[in-house]
Each structure stands twice: as structure tokens, then as C-alpha cells.
mmCIF file of C-alpha atoms in Angstrom:
data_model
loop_
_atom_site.group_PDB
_atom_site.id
_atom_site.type_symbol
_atom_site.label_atom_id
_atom_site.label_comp_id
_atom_site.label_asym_id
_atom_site.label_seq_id
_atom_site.Cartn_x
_atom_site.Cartn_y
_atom_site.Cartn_z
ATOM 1 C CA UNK A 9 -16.333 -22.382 -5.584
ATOM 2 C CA UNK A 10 -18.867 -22.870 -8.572
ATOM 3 C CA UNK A 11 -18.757 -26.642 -9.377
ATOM 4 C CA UNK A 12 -17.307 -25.977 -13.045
ATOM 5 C CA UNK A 13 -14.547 -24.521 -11.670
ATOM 6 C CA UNK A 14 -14.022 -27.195 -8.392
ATOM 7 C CA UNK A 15 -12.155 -29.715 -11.026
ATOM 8 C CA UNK A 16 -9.742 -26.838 -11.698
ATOM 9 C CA UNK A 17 -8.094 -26.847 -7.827
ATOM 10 C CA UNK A 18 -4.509 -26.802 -7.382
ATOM 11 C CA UNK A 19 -4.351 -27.210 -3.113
ATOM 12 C CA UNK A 20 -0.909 -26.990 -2.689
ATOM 13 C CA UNK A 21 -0.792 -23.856 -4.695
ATOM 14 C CA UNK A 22 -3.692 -22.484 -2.357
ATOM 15 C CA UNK A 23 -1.825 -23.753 1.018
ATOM 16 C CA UNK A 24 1.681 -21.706 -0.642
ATOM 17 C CA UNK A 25 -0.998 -18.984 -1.264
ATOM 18 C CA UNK A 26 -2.533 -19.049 2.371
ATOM 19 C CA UNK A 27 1.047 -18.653 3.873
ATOM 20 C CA UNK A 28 2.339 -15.772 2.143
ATOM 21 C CA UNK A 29 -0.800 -14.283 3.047
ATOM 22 C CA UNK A 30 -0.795 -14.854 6.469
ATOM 23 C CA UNK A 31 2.937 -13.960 6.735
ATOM 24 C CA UNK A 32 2.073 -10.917 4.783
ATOM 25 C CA UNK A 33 -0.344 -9.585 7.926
ATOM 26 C CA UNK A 34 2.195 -9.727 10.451
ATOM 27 C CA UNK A 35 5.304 -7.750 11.624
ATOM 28 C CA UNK A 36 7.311 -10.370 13.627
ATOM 29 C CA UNK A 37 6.668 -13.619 11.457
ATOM 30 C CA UNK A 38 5.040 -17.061 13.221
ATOM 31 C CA UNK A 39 6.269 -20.217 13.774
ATOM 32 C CA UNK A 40 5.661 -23.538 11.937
ATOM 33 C CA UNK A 41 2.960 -24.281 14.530
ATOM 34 C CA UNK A 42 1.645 -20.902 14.787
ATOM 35 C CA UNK A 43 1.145 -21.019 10.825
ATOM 36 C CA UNK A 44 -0.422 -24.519 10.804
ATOM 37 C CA UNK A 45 -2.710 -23.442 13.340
ATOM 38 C CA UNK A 46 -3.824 -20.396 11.953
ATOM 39 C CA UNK A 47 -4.458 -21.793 8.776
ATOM 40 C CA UNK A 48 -6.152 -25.228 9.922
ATOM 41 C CA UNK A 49 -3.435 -26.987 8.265
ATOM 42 C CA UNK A 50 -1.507 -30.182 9.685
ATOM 43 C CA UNK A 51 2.411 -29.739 10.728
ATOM 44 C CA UNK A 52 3.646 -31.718 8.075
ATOM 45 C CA UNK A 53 1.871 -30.069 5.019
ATOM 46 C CA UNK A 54 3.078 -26.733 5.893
ATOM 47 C CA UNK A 55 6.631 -27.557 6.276
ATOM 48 C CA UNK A 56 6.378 -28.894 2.822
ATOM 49 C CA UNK A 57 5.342 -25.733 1.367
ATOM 50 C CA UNK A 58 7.524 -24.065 3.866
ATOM 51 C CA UNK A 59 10.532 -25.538 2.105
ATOM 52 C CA UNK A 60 9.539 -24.749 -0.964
ATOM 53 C CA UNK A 61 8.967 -21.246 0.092
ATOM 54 C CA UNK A 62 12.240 -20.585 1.549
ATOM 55 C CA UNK A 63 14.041 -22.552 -1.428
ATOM 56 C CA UNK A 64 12.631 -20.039 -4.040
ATOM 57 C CA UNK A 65 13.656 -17.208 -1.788
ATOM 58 C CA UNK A 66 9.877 -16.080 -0.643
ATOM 59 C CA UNK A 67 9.973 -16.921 3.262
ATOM 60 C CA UNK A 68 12.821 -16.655 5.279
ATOM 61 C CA UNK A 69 13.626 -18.824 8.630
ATOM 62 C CA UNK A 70 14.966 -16.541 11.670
ATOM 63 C CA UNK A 71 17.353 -17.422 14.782
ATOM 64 C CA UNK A 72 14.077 -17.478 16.597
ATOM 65 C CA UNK A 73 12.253 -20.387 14.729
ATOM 66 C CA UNK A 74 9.808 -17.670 13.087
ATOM 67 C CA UNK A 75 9.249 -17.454 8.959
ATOM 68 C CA UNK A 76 9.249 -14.001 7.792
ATOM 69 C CA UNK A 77 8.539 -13.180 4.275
ATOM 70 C CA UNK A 78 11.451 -11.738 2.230
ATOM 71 C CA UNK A 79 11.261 -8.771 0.079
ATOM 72 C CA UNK A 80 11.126 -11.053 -3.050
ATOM 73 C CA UNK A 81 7.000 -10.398 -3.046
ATOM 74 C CA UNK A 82 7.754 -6.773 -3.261
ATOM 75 C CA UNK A 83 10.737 -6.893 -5.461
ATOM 76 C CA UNK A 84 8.313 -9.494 -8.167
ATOM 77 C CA UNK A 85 5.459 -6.611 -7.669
ATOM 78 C CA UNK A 86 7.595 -4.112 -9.332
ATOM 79 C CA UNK A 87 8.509 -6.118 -12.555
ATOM 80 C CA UNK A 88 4.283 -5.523 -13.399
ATOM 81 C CA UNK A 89 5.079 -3.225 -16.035
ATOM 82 C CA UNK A 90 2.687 -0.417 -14.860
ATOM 83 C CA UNK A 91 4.089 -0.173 -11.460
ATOM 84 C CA UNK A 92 7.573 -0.724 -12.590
ATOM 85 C CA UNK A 93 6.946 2.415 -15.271
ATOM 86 C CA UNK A 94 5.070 4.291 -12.224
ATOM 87 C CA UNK A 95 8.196 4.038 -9.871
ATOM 88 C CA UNK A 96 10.659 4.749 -12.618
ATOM 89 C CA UNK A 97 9.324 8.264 -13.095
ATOM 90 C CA UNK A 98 7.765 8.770 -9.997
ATOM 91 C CA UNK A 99 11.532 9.024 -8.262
ATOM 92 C CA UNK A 100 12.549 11.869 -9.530
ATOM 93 C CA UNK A 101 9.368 13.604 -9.492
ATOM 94 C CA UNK A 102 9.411 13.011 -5.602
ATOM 95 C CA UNK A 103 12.469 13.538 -4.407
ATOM 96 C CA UNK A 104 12.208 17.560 -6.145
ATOM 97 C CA UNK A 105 8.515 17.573 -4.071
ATOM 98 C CA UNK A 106 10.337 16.917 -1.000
ATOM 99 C CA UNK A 107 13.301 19.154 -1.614
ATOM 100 C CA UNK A 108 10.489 22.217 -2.266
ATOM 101 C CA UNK A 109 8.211 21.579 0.650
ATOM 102 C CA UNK A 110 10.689 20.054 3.204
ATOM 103 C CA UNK A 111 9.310 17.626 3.811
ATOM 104 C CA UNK A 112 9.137 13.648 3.044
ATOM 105 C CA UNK A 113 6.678 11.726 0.539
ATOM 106 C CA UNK A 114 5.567 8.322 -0.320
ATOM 107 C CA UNK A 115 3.619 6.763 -2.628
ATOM 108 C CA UNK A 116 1.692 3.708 -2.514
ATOM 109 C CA UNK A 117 -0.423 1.243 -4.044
ATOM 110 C CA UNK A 118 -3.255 -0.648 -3.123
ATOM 111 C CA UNK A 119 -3.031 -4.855 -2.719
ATOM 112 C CA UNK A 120 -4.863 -7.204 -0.903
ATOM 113 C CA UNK A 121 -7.326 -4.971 0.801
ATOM 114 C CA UNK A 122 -4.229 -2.416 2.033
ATOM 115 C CA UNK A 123 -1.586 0.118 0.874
ATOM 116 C CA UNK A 124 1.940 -0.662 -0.073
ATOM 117 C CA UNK A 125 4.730 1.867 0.130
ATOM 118 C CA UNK A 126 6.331 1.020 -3.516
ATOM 119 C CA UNK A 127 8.756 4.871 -3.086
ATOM 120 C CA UNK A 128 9.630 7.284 -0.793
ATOM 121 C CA UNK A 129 11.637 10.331 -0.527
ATOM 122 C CA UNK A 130 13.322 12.104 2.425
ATOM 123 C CA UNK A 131 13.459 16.027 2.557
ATOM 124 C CA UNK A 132 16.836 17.694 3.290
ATOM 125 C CA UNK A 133 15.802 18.323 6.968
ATOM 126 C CA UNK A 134 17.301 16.337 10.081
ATOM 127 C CA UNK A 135 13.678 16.426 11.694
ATOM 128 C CA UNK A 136 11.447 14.375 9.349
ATOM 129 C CA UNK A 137 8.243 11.959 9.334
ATOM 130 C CA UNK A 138 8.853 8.771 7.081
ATOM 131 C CA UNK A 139 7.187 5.747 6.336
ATOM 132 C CA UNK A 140 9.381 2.646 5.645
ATOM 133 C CA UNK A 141 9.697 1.486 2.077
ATOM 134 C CA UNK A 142 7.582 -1.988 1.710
ATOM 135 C CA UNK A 143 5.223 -1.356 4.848
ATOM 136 C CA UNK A 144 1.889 -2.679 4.640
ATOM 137 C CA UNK A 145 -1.123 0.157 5.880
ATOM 138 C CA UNK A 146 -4.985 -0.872 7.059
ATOM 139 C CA UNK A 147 -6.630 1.460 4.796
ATOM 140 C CA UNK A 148 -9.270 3.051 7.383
ATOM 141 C CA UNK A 149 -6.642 5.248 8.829
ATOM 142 C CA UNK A 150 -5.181 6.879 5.602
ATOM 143 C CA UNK A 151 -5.089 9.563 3.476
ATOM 144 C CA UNK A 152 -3.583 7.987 0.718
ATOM 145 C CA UNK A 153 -6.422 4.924 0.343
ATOM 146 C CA UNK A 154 -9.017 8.115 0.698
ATOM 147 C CA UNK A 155 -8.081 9.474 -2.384
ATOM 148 C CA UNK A 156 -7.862 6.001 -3.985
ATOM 149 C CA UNK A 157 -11.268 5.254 -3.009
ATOM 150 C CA UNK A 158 -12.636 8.197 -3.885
ATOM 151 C CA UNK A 159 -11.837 7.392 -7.707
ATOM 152 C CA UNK A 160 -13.172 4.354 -7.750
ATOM 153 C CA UNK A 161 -16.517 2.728 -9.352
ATOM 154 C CA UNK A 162 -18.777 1.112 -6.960
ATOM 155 C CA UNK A 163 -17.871 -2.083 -7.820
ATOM 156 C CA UNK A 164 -14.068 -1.598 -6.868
ATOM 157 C CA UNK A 165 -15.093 0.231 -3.978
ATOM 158 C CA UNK A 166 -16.967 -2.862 -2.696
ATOM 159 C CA UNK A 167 -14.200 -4.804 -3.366
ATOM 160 C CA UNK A 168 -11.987 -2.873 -1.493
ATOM 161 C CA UNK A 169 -14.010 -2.709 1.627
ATOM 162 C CA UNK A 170 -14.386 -6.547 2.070
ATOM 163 C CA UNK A 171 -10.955 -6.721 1.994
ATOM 164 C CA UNK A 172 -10.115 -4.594 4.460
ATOM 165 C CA UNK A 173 -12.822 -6.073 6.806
ATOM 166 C CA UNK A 174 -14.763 -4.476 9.916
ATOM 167 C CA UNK A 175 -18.035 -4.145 8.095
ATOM 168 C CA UNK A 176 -19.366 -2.118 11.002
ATOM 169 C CA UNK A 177 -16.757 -0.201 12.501
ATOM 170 C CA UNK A 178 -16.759 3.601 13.029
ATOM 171 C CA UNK A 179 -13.550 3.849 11.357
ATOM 172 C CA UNK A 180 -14.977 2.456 8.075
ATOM 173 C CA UNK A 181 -18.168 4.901 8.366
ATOM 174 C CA UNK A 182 -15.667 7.539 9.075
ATOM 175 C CA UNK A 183 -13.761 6.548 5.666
ATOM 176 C CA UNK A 184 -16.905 6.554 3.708
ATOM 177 C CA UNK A 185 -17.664 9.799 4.841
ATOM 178 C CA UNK A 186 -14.882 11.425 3.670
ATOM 179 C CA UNK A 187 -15.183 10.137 0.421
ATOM 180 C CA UNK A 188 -17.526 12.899 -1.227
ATOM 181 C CA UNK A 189 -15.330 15.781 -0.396
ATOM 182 C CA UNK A 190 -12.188 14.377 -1.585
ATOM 183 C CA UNK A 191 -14.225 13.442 -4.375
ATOM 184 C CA UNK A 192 -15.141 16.566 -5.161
ATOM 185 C CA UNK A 193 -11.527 18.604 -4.712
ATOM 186 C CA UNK A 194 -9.548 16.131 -5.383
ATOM 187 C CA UNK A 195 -6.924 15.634 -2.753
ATOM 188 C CA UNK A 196 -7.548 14.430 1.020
ATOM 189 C CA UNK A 197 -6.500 16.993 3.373
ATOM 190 C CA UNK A 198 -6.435 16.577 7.448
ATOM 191 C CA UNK A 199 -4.800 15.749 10.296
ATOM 192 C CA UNK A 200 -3.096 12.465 10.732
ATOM 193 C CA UNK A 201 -5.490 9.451 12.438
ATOM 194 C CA UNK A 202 -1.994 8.079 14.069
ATOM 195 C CA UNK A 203 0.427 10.428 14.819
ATOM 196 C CA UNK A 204 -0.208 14.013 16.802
ATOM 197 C CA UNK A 205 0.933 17.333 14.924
ATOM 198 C CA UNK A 206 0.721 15.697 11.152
ATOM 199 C CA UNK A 207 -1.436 17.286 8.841
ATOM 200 C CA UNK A 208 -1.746 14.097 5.546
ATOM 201 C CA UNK A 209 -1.720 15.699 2.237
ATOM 202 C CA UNK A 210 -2.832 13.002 -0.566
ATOM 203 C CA UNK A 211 -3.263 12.865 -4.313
ATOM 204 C CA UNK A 212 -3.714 10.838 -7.018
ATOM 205 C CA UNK A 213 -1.771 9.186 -10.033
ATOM 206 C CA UNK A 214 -3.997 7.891 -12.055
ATOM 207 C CA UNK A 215 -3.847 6.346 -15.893
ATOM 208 C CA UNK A 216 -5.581 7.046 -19.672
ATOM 209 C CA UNK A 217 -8.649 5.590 -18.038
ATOM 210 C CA UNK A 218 -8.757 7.770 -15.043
ATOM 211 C CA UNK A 219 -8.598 4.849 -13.169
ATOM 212 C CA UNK A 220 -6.428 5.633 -9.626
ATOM 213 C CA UNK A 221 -3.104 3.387 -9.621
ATOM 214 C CA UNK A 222 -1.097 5.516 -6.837
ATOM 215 C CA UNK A 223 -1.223 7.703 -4.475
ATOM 216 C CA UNK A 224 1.262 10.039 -3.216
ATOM 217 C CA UNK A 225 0.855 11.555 0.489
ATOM 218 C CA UNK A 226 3.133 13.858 2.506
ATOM 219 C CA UNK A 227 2.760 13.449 6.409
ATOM 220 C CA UNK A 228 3.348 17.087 6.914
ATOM 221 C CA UNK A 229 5.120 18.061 10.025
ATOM 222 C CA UNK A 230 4.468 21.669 11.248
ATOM 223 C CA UNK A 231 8.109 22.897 12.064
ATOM 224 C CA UNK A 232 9.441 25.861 14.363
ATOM 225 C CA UNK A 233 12.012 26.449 12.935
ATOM 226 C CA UNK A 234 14.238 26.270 9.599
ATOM 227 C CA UNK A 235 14.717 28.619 6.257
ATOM 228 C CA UNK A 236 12.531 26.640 3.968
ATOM 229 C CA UNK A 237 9.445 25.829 5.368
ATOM 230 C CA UNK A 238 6.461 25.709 2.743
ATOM 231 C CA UNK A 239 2.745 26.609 4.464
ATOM 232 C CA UNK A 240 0.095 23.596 4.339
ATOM 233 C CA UNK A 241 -1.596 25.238 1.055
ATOM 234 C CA UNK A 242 1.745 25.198 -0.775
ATOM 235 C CA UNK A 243 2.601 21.909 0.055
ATOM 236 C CA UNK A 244 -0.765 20.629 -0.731
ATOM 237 C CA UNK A 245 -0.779 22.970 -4.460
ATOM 238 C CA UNK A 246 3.340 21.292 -5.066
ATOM 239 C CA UNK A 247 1.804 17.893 -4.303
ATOM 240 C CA UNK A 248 -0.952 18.214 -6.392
ATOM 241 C CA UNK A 249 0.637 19.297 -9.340
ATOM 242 C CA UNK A 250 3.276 16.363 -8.972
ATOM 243 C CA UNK A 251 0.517 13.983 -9.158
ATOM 244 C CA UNK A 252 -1.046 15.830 -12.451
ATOM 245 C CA UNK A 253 2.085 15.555 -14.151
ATOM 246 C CA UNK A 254 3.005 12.137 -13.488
ATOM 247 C CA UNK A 255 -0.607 11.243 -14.310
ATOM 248 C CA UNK A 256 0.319 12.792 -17.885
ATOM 249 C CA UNK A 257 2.899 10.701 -18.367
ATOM 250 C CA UNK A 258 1.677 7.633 -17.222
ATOM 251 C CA UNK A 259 -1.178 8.879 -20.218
ATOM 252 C CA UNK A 260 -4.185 10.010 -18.370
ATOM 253 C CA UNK A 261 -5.989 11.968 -20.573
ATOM 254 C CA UNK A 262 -5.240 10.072 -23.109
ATOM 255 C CA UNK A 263 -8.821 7.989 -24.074
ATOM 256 C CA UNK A 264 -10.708 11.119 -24.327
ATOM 257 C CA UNK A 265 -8.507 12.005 -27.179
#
């Protein structure tokens, strides 16, 4: 911390900070221990904040001893006026995407170095491939932080990567590389890094700037059967169009005027 800025400190905003954090990069919670542990804190200090936390609804205290966070994060997220406007149009928009292609879309937003699933839409099938509302994605193994990476200036790029960690990793060189081409057509387009059978299919929102706020990805299933199947290039032309049209409205296209 620059020494102008050292006289500025609030600690036990930072130690409230480090916990949601922490809590925020795991799926089963941790215990009081396991938290002042982790964070080099004493027992004591993190109950504190732990109260505090749980008072004003944040963290939540299980049957098994373990704090979890709530959904209040997510739920304060979408009062941000852009996101707020993004989801309120966006619902709509996706739910008629799935019903044409059969099949289910998200969207999501980057935070913190990975994505966050702010909407999601199930298809009228009984066989479909979701991803939970509120889960948090590494981005190295998704389509939908491709095509928000691939928008981005090099600065924000950067940024992005050091937050997500694993400077040298193939997965990260693997991400890079993909960059260009998505880039260049704009939409990411290949199988699924995680589950066999899924072909991703990812495009952009993005605002008057240009700048990339969402993206919206269908994990596209490859059925054998049913009356309204779409093919991988109609699906990927439905999706792409979605995302041009909610880009209008959120005003892309806008500052060149």
C-alpha cells in the first residue's frame, strides 16, 4: 500500500472483506477455525466480524458449525443499476432463445477474477444441461469468459488473468489462444472443457462503449431424439442475434453516433 494511502486503513473492514472472499471460493463453507486459519487471523477477531456478518444477513451458520455465505452478495449485485437493467431485459430475451433452440441458456458476468450466473433459462425439454443460478465458474474452462476476454483492452485483460491465477498453466495458454479467433468472429464455439457431448455456444452483451458486460452461453446438448431440435449453426446464428439485440438496448452503438 503506497504510504499516502496507509493512514486511510479501515482493518476490520478488510478482515469482513477477507471472509466473504474466502467464503465466496468454496462450495461447503469452513468453520470458525478453518477461516481464522486460512486467513492468518486469531479466533477471536473473526468471530467478531463473524457476528456482524451473520447479523446483517451476509454469512449464514449451518447445523454443522460451517459459515456459508447467503445469497444477500448476489441479491446486493443486482441493485448496480447496469446489471439490474441487463437482467430485466435479458429474461425475456432468453427464455424465447431457449424455447427456439431447445435448449437452456445462461448468462453471466465477470467478478473477482470468475463468472457469475446472474439468469438462466430452461428449454421446454425433460433432457436438459443447466447451470445453477448464482454459481461461481474459474474462467480457464469457459466459453462465456472467452468471449469476455476477447473484448477486452490489454489492461483489463491483465487484470483479469491475475485474478484468476495459475500464471503458467496450460489451461491459461490454452485460453489465450483462443482469444484471436473469437476475436475475430465474434462468438466462441467448441466443445465443452467439462462435460462430454456439449458443444458451448457464447456471445456477447456489450454497452455504448463496446465494452463486454455479459455473456450469454448455451451448453448445447446433441439430442436423438425430439420434434424441435435446432442444428449447432442455428443455435449459434439465434444466440448471436439475442446478444446483438440486447446489446442495442442496453445502447451499444450508441457513442459512435
Amino acid at each position: 500500500m503506497p504510504p499516502d494511502e496507509e493512514k486511510y486503513r479501515a482493518p476490520a473492514l478488510d478482515k469482513g472483506l477477507d471472509i466473504l472472499e474466502l467464503l465466496a471460493s468454496t462450495d461447503d463453507g469452513q468453520t470458525q477455525a478453518e477461516i481464522a486459519n486460512l486467513l492468518g487471523r486469531t479466533t477471536p477477531e473473526i468471530f467478531r466480524m463473524l457476528v456482524v456478518l451473520r447479523r446483517r444477513g451476509y454469512v449464514e451458520l449451518g447445523h454443522d458449525d460451517r459459515y456459508r455465505l447467503t445469497t444477500k452478495m448476489f441479491e446486493v449485485a443486482h441493485r448496480h443499476p447496469p446489471i439490474r437493467r441487463l437482467t430485466t431485459i435479458a429474461g425475456d430475451a432468453m427464455q424465447r432463445l431457449a424455447n427456439q433452440i431447445n435448449q437452456s441458456v445462461h448468462m453471466c458476468i465477470l467478478q473477482s477474477g470468475r463468472l457469475l450466473v446472474i439468469a438462466q433459462a430452461d428449454c421446454p425439454d425433460n433432457n436438459l444441461n443447466t447451470v445453477r443460478l448464482g454459481a461461481q465458474i474459474p474462467i480457464y474452462d469457459s466459453a462465456s469468459a472467452r468471449v469476455l476476454a476477447a473484448l477486452m483492452d490489454e489492461a483489463s485483460l491483465e487484470n483479469l488473468l491475475r485474478m484468476a491465477g495459475e500464471r503458467n498453466s496450460e489451461r491459461r495458454d490454452r485460453f489465450l489462444a483462443d482469444l484471436p479467433r473469437i476475436r475475430e468472429t465474434g462468438y466462441c464455439e467448441g466443445a465443452s472443457l467439462t462435460i462430454q457431448g456439449v458443444t458451448n455456444l457464447s456471445a456477447a452483451v456489450v454497452d455504448y462503449t463496446g465494452k463486454p458486460i455479459a455473456a450469454m452461453t448455451t451448453p448445447f446438448i446433441h439430442r436423438l431424439t425430439g420434434p424441435t431440435n435446432a442444428t449447432v449453426p442455428q443455435a449459434r446464428e439465434a444466440l448471436v442475434l439475442t446478444c446483438q439485440e440486447l446489446s442495442r438496448r442496453m445502447g451499444a452503438g450508441a457513442a459512435a453516433l
